[in-house]
Tab-separated table of C-alpha atoms and ligand atoms in Angstrom:
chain	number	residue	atom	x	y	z
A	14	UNK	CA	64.498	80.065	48.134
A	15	UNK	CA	67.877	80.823	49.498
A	16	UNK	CA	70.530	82.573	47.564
A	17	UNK	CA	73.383	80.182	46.496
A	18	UNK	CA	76.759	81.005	45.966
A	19	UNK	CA	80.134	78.954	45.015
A	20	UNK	CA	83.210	79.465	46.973
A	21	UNK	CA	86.620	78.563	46.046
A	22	UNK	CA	88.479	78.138	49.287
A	23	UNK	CA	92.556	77.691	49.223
A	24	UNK	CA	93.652	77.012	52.999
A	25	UNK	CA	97.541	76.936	52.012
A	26	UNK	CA	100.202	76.475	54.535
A	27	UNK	CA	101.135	77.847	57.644
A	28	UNK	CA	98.521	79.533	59.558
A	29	UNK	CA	96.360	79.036	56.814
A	30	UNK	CA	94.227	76.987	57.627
A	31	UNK	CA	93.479	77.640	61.133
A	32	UNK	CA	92.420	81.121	60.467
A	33	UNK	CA	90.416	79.531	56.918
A	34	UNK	CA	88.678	77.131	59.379
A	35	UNK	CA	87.496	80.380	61.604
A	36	UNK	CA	86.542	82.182	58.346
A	37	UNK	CA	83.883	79.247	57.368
A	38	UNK	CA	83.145	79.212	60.736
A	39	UNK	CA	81.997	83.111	60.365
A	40	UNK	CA	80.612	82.561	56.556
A	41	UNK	CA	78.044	79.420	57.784
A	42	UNK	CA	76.953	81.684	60.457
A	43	UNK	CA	76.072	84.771	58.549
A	44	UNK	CA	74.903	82.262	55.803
A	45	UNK	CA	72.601	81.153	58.516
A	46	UNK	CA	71.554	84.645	59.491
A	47	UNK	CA	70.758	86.131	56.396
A	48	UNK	CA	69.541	82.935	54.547
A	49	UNK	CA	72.316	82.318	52.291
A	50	UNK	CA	73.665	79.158	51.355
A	51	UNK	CA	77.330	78.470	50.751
A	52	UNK	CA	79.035	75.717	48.963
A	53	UNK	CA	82.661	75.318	49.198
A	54	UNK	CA	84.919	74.125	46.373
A	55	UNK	CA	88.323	73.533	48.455
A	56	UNK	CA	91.831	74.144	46.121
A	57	UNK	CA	95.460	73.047	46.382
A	58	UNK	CA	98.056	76.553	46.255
A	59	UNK	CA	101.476	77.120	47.828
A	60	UNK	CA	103.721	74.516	49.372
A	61	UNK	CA	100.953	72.102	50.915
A	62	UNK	CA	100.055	71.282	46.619
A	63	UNK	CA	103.715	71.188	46.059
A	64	UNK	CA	103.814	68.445	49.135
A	65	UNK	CA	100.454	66.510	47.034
A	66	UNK	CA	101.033	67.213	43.159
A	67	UNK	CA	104.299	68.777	42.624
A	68	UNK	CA	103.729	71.751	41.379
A	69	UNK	CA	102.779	74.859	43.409
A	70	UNK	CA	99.156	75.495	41.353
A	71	UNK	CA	98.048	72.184	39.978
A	72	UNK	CA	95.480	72.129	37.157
A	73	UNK	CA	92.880	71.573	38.969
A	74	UNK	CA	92.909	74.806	41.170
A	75	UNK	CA	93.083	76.512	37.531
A	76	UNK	CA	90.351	74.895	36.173
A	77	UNK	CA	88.559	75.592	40.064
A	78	UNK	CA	88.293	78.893	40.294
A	79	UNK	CA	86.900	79.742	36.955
A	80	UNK	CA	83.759	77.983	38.135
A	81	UNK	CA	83.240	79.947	41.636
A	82	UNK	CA	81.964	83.236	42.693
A	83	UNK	CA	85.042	83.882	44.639
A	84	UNK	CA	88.037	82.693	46.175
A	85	UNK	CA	89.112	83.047	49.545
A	86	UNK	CA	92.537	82.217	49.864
A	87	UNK	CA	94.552	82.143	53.366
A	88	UNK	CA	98.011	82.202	53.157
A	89	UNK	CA	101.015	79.954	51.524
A	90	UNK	CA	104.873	79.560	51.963
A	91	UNK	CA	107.313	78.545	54.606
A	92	UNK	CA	110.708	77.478	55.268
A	93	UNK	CA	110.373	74.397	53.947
A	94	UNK	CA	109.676	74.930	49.943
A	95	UNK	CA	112.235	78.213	50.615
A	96	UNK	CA	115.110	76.131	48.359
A	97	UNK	CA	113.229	75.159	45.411
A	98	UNK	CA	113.456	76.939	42.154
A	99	UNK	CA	111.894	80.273	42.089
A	100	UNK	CA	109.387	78.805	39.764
A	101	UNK	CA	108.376	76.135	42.195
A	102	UNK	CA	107.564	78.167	44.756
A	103	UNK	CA	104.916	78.420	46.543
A	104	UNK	CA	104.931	82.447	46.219
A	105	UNK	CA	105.310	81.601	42.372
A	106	UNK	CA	101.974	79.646	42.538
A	107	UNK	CA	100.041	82.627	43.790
A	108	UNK	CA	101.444	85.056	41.367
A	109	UNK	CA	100.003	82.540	38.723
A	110	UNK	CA	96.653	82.254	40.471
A	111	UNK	CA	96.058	86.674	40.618
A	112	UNK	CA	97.466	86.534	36.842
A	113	UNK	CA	95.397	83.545	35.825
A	114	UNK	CA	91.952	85.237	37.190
A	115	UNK	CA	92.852	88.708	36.249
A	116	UNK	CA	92.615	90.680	39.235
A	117	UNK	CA	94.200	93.989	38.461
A	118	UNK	CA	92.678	95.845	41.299
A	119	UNK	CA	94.110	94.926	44.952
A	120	UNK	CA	91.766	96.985	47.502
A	121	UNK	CA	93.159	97.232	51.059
A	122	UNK	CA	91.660	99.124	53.631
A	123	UNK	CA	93.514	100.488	56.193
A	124	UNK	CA	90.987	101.252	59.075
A	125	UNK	CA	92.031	101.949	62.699
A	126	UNK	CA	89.460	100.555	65.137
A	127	UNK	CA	88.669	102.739	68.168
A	128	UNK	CA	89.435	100.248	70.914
A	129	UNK	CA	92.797	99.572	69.415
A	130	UNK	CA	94.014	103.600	68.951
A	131	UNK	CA	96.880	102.201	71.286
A	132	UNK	CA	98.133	99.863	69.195
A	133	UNK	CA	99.393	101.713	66.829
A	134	UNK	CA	103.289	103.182	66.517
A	135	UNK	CA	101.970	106.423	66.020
A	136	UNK	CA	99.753	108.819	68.649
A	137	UNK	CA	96.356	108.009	69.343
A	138	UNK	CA	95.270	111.413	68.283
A	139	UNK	CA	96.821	110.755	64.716
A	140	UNK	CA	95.355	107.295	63.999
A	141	UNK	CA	92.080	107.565	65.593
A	142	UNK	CA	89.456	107.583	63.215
A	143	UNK	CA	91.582	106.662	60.302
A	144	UNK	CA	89.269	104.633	57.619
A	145	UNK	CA	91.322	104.608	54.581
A	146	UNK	CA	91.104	102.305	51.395
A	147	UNK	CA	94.372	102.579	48.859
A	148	UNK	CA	93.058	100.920	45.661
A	149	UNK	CA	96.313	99.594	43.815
A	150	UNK	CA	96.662	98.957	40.115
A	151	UNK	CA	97.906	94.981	40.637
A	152	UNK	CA	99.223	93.581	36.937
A	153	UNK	CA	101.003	96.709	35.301
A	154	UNK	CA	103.595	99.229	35.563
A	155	UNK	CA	107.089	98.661	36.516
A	156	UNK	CA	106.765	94.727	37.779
A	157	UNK	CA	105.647	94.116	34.766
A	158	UNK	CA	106.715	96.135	31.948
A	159	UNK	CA	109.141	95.283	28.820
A	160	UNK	CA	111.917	95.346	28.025
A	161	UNK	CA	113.358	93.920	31.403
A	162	UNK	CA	117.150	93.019	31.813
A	163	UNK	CA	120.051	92.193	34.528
A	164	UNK	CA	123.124	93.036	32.733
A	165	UNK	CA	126.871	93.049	33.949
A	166	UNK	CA	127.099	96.453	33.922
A	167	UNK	CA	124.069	97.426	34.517
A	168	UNK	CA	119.578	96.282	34.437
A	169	UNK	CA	116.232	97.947	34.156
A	170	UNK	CA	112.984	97.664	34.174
A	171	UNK	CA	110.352	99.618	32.000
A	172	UNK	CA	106.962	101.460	33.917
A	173	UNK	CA	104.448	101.244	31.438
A	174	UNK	CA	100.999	102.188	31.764
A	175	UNK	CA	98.221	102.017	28.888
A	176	UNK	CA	95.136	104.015	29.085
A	177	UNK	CA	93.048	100.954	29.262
A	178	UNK	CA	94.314	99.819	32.803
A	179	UNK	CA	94.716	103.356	33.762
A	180	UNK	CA	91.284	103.583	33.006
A	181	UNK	CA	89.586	100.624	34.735
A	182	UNK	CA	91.671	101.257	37.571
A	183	UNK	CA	90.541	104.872	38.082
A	184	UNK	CA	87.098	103.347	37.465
A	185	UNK	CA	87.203	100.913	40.383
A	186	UNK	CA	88.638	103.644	43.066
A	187	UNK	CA	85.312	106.034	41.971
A	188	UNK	CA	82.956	103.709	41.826
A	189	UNK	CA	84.613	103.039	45.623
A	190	UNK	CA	84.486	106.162	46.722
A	191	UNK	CA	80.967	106.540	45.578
A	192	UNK	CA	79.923	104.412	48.238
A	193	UNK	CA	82.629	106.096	51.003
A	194	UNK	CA	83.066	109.774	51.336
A	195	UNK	CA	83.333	110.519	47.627
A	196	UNK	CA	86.684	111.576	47.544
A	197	UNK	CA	89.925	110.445	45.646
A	198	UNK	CA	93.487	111.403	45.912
A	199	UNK	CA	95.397	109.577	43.002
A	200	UNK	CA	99.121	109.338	44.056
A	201	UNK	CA	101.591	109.427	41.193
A	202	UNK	CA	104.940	111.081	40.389
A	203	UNK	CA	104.041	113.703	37.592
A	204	UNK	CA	106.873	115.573	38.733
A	205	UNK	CA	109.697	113.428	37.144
A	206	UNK	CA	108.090	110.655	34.884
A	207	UNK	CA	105.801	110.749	31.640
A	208	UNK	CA	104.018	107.523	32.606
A	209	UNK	CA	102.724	109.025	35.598
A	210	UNK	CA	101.872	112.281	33.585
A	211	UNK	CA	99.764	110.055	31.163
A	212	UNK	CA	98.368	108.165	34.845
A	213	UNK	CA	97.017	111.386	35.844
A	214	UNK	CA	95.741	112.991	32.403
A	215	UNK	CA	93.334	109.735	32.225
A	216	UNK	CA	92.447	109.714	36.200
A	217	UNK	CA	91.397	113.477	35.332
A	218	UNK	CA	89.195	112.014	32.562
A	219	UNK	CA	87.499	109.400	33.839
A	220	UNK	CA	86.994	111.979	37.262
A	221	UNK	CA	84.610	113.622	34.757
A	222	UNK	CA	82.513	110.562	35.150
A	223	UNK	CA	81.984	110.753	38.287
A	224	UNK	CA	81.008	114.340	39.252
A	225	UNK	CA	80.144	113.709	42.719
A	226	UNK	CA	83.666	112.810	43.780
A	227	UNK	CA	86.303	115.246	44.459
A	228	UNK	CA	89.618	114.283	42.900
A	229	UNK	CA	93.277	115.633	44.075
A	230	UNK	CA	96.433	114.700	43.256
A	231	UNK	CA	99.432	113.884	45.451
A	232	UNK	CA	103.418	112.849	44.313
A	233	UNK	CA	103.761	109.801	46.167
A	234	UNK	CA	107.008	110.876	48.340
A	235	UNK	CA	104.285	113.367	50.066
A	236	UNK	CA	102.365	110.774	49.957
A	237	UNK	CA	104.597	108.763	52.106
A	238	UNK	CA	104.912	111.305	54.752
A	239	UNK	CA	101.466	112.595	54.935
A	240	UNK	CA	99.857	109.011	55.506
A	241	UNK	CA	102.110	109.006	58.640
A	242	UNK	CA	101.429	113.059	59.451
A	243	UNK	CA	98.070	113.386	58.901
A	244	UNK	CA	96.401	110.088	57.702
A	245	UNK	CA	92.368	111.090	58.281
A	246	UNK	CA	93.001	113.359	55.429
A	247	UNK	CA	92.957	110.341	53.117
A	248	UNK	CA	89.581	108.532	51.941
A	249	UNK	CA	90.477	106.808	48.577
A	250	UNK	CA	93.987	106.465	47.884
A	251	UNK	CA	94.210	105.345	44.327
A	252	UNK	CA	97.555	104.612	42.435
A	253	UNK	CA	99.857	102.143	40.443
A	254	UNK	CA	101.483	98.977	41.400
A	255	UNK	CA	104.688	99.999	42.703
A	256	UNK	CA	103.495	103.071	44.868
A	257	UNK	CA	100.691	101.097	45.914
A	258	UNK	CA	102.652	98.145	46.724
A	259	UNK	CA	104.925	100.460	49.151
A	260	UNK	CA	102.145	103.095	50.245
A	261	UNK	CA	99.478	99.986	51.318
A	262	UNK	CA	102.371	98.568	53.670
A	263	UNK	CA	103.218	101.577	54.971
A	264	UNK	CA	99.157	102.312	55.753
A	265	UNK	CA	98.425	98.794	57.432
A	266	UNK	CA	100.648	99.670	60.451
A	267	UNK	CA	98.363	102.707	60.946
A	268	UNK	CA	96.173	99.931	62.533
A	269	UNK	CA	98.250	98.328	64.977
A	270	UNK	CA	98.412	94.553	63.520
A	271	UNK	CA	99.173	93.082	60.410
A	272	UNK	CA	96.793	90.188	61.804
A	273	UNK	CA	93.613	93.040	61.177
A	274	UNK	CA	94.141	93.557	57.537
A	275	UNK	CA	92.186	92.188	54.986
A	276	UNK	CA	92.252	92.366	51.183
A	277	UNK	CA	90.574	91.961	48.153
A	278	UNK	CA	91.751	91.619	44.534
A	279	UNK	CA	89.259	91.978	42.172
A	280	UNK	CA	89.401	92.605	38.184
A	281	UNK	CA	86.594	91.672	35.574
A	282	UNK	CA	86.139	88.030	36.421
A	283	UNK	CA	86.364	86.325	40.273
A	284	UNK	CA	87.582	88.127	42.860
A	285	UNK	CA	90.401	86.845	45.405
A	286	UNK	CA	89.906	87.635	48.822
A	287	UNK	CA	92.864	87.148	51.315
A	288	UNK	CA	94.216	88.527	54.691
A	289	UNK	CA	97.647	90.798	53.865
A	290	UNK	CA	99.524	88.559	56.352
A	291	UNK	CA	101.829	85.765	55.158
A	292	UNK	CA	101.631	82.005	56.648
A	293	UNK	CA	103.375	83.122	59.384
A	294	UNK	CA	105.728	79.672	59.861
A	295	UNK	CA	106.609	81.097	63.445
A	296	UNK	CA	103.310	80.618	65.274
A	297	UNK	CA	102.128	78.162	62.852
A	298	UNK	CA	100.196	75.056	64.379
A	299	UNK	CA	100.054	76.887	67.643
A	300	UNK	CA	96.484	78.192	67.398
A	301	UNK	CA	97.300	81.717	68.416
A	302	UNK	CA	97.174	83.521	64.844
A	303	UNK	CA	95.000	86.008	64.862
A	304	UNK	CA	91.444	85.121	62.501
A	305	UNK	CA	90.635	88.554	62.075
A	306	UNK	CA	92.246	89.512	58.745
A	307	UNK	CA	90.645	86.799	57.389
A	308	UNK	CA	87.314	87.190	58.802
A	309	UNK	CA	87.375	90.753	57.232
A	310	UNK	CA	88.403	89.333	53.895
A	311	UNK	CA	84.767	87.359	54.071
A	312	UNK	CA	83.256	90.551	54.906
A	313	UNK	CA	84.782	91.719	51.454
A	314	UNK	CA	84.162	89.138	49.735
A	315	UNK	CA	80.467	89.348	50.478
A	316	UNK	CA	80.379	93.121	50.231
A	317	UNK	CA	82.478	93.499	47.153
A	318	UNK	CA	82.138	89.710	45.112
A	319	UNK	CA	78.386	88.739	45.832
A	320	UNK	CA	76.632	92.234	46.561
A	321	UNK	CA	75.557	90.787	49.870
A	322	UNK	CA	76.047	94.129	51.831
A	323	UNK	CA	74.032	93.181	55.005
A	324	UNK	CA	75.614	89.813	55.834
A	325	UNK	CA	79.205	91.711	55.360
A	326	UNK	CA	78.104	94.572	57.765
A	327	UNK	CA	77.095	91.835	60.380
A	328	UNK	CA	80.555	90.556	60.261
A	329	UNK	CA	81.980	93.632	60.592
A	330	UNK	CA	80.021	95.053	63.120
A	331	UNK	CA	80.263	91.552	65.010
A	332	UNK	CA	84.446	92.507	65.005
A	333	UNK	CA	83.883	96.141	66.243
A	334	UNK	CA	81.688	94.587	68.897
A	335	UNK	CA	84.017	91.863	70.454
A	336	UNK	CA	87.136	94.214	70.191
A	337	UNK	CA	84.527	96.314	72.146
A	338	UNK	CA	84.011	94.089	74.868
A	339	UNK	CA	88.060	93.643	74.872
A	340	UNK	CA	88.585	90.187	72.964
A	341	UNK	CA	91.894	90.281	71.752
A	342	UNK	CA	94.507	87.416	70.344
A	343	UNK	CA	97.839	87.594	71.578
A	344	UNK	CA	99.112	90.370	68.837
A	345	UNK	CA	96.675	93.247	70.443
A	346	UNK	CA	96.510	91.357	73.397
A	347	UNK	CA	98.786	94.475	75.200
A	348	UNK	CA	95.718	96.695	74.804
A	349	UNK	CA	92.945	96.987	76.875
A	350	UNK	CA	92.109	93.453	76.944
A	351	UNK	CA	89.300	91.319	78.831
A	352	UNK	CA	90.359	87.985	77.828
A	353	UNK	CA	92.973	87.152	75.418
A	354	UNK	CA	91.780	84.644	72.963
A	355	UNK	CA	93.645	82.022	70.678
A	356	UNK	CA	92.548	81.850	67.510
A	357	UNK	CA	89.491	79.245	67.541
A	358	UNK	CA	87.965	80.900	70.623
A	359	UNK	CA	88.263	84.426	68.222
A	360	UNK	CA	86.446	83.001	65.820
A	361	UNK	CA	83.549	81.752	68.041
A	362	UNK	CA	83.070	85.085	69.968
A	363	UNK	CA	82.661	86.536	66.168
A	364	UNK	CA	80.079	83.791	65.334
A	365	UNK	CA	77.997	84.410	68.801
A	366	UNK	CA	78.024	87.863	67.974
A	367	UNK	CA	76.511	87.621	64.489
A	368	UNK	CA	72.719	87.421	64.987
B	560	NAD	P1	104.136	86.981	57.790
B	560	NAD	O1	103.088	87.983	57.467
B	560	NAD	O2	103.786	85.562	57.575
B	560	NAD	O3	104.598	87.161	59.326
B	560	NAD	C1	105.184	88.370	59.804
B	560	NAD	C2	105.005	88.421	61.330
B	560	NAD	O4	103.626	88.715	61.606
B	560	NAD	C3	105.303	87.116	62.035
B	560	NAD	O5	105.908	87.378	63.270
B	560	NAD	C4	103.957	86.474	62.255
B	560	NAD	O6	103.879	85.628	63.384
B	560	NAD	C5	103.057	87.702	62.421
B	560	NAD	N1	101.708	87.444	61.926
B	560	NAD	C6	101.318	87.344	60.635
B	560	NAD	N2	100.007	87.082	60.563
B	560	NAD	C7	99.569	87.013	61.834
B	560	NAD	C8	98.297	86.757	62.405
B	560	NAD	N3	97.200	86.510	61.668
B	560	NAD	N4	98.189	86.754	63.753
B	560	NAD	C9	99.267	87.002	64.530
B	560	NAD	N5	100.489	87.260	64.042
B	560	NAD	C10	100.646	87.258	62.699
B	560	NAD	O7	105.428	87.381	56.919
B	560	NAD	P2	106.831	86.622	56.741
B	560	NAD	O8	107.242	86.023	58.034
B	560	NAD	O9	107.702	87.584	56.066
B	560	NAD	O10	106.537	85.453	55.692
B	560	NAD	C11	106.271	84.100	56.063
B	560	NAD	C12	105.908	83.314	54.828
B	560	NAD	O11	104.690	83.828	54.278
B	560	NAD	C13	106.939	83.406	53.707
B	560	NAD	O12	107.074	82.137	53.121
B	560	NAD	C14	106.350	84.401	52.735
B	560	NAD	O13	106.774	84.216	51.415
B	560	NAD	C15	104.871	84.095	52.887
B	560	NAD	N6	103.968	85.199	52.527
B	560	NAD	C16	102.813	84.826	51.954
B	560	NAD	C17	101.883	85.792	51.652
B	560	NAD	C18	100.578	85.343	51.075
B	560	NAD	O14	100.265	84.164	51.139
B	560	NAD	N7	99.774	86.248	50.529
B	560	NAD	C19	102.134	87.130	51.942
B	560	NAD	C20	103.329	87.472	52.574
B	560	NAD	C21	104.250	86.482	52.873
């Protein structure tokens, strides 16, 4: 009988759910393929359940995702909920959603594909070959440490680390780069600040676990420069929220287009798998966003969520293969292109290429 699996799916606003729509697209192919079955549990987030409920993540999406296998999520927010109390947000209602389902690891590779080496702002020579996953801590340190205060005359915030999510963190990166090129450089700033001290003292630890991995350690302002110097040296990048937050931006423009990117948040429960992109409100409804961020966040979400390692290579070799033959949406479309595809035509050339 054929494996089963529950999917939560949150289209959101914007582009969402045009590239969503070319993600199922993909997921019922590969379903097909490898003789999985999908069932999909469709959510309100964002503005669009603001527009239907009034509140940017209803009950029901709470009480939804506990009962899936994963979420895939597109992408929420736009102009028009941009007035609204912070708290009714739409950005507030996915900051809920990662907290609610506990996904304190936020995995984002950062891989340069061959046919695209000219995309990039940096030389060919320096990006080519670049296959890089930063694994960020997601629900500690600085963003969310106490005490926390804007004063007249002056605020702070505290960057607090336990061992526990130091722990599990460094845990996730080696059990990643178990299955990569066994290598981890955990970024910190032992230099100047205790809590990255204590960071490092427990990454050493838990390295012991995993003797098969080489472990270095990098501050992260060399970190900075050498991911835009010399980024092949990197395999697993592994650090906190606020490094990772800055270091995983600065690594997605190795590739060329934020419309590549995919990411995955996991943590002990379901997994949330979502391109890095925003709803992008200025091509919105136009059909020319490009699907493949989002198509690579399936190819997570089956490699990562469901253990389904095949149907997430098909996917990704399908993508290799139709960049190959130059398919490109308008955002690489400068590059060595054969046709230039809008977003629904993307999606198809990915599904004919999945066999
Ligand atoms: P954005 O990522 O939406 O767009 C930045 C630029 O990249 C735009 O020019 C856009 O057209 C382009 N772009 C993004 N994705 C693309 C794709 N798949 N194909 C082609 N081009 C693409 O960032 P922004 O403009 O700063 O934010 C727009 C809205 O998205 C805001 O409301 C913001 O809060 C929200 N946002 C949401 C998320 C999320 O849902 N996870 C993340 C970031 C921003």
């Amino acid at each position: 009988m054929a494996k089963s699996y529950k999917i939560g799916i949150i289209r959101g606003d914007g582009i969402g759910p045009e590239i969503i729509t070319e993600a199922l697209k993909v997921l019922d192919k590969v379903g097909t393929v490898c003789d999985i079955a999908f069932e999909y549990n469709e959510m309100l987030l964002g503005g669009f359940a603001i527009d239907a409920t009034g509140v940017p993540f209803p009950s029901e999406t709470k009480e939804g995702v506990n009962s899936c296998d994963a979420v895939l999520f597109g992408a929420i927010g736009g102009p028009k909920w941009d007035n609204l109390e912070r708290h009714l947000r739409p950005e507030s209602g996915l900051l809920a959603l990662r907290s609610h389902m506990g996904t304190f690891a936020n995995l984002r590779p950062a891989v340069v594909y061959d046919e695209l080496v000219n995309a990039s702002t940096l030389k060919a020579e320096v990006v080519q070959g670049v296959d890089i996953m930063v694994v960020r801590e997601l629900t500690g340190g600085i963003y969310f440490g106490q005490p926390r205060e804007y004063l007249s005359d002056r605020a702070y915030n505290t960057m607090v680390y336990t061992k526990v999510e130091v722990e599990r963190i460094a845990r996730v990166a080696f059990e990643i780069a178990m299955k990569r090129d066994k290598r981890v450089c955990s970024v910190d700033k032992a230099n100047v600040l205790e809590v990255s001290q204590f960071w490092r003292d427990i990454v050493i630890e838990i390295a012991k676990e995993y003797p098969q991995v080489e472990l270095t350690h990098m501050y992260v302002d060399n970190a900075a420069m050498q991911l835009i110097r010399n980024p092949k040296q990197f395999d697993v990048i592994l650090t906190g929220n606020i490094f990772g937050d800055i270091l995983s931006d600065a690594a997605s423009m190795l590739s060329g287009s934020i419309g590549l990117l995919p990411s995955a948040s996991t943590g002990e429960g379901v997994g949330l798998y979502e391109p890095i992109h925003g709803s992008a409100p200025d091509i919105a409804g136009m059909g020319i966003a490009n699907p493949l961020a989002t198509i690579s966040s399936v190819a997570m979400m089956l490699k990562y969520a469901l253990g389904e390692i095949e149907a997430s290579q098909k996917i990704d070799n399908a993508i290799k293969q139709a960049l190959k033959e130059g398919y490109r949406t308008g955002d690489i479309g400068a590059y060595d292109a054969k046709e230039i595809c809008n977003c629904s035509k993307m999606g198809d050339v990915i599904v004919n290429l999945i066999n």
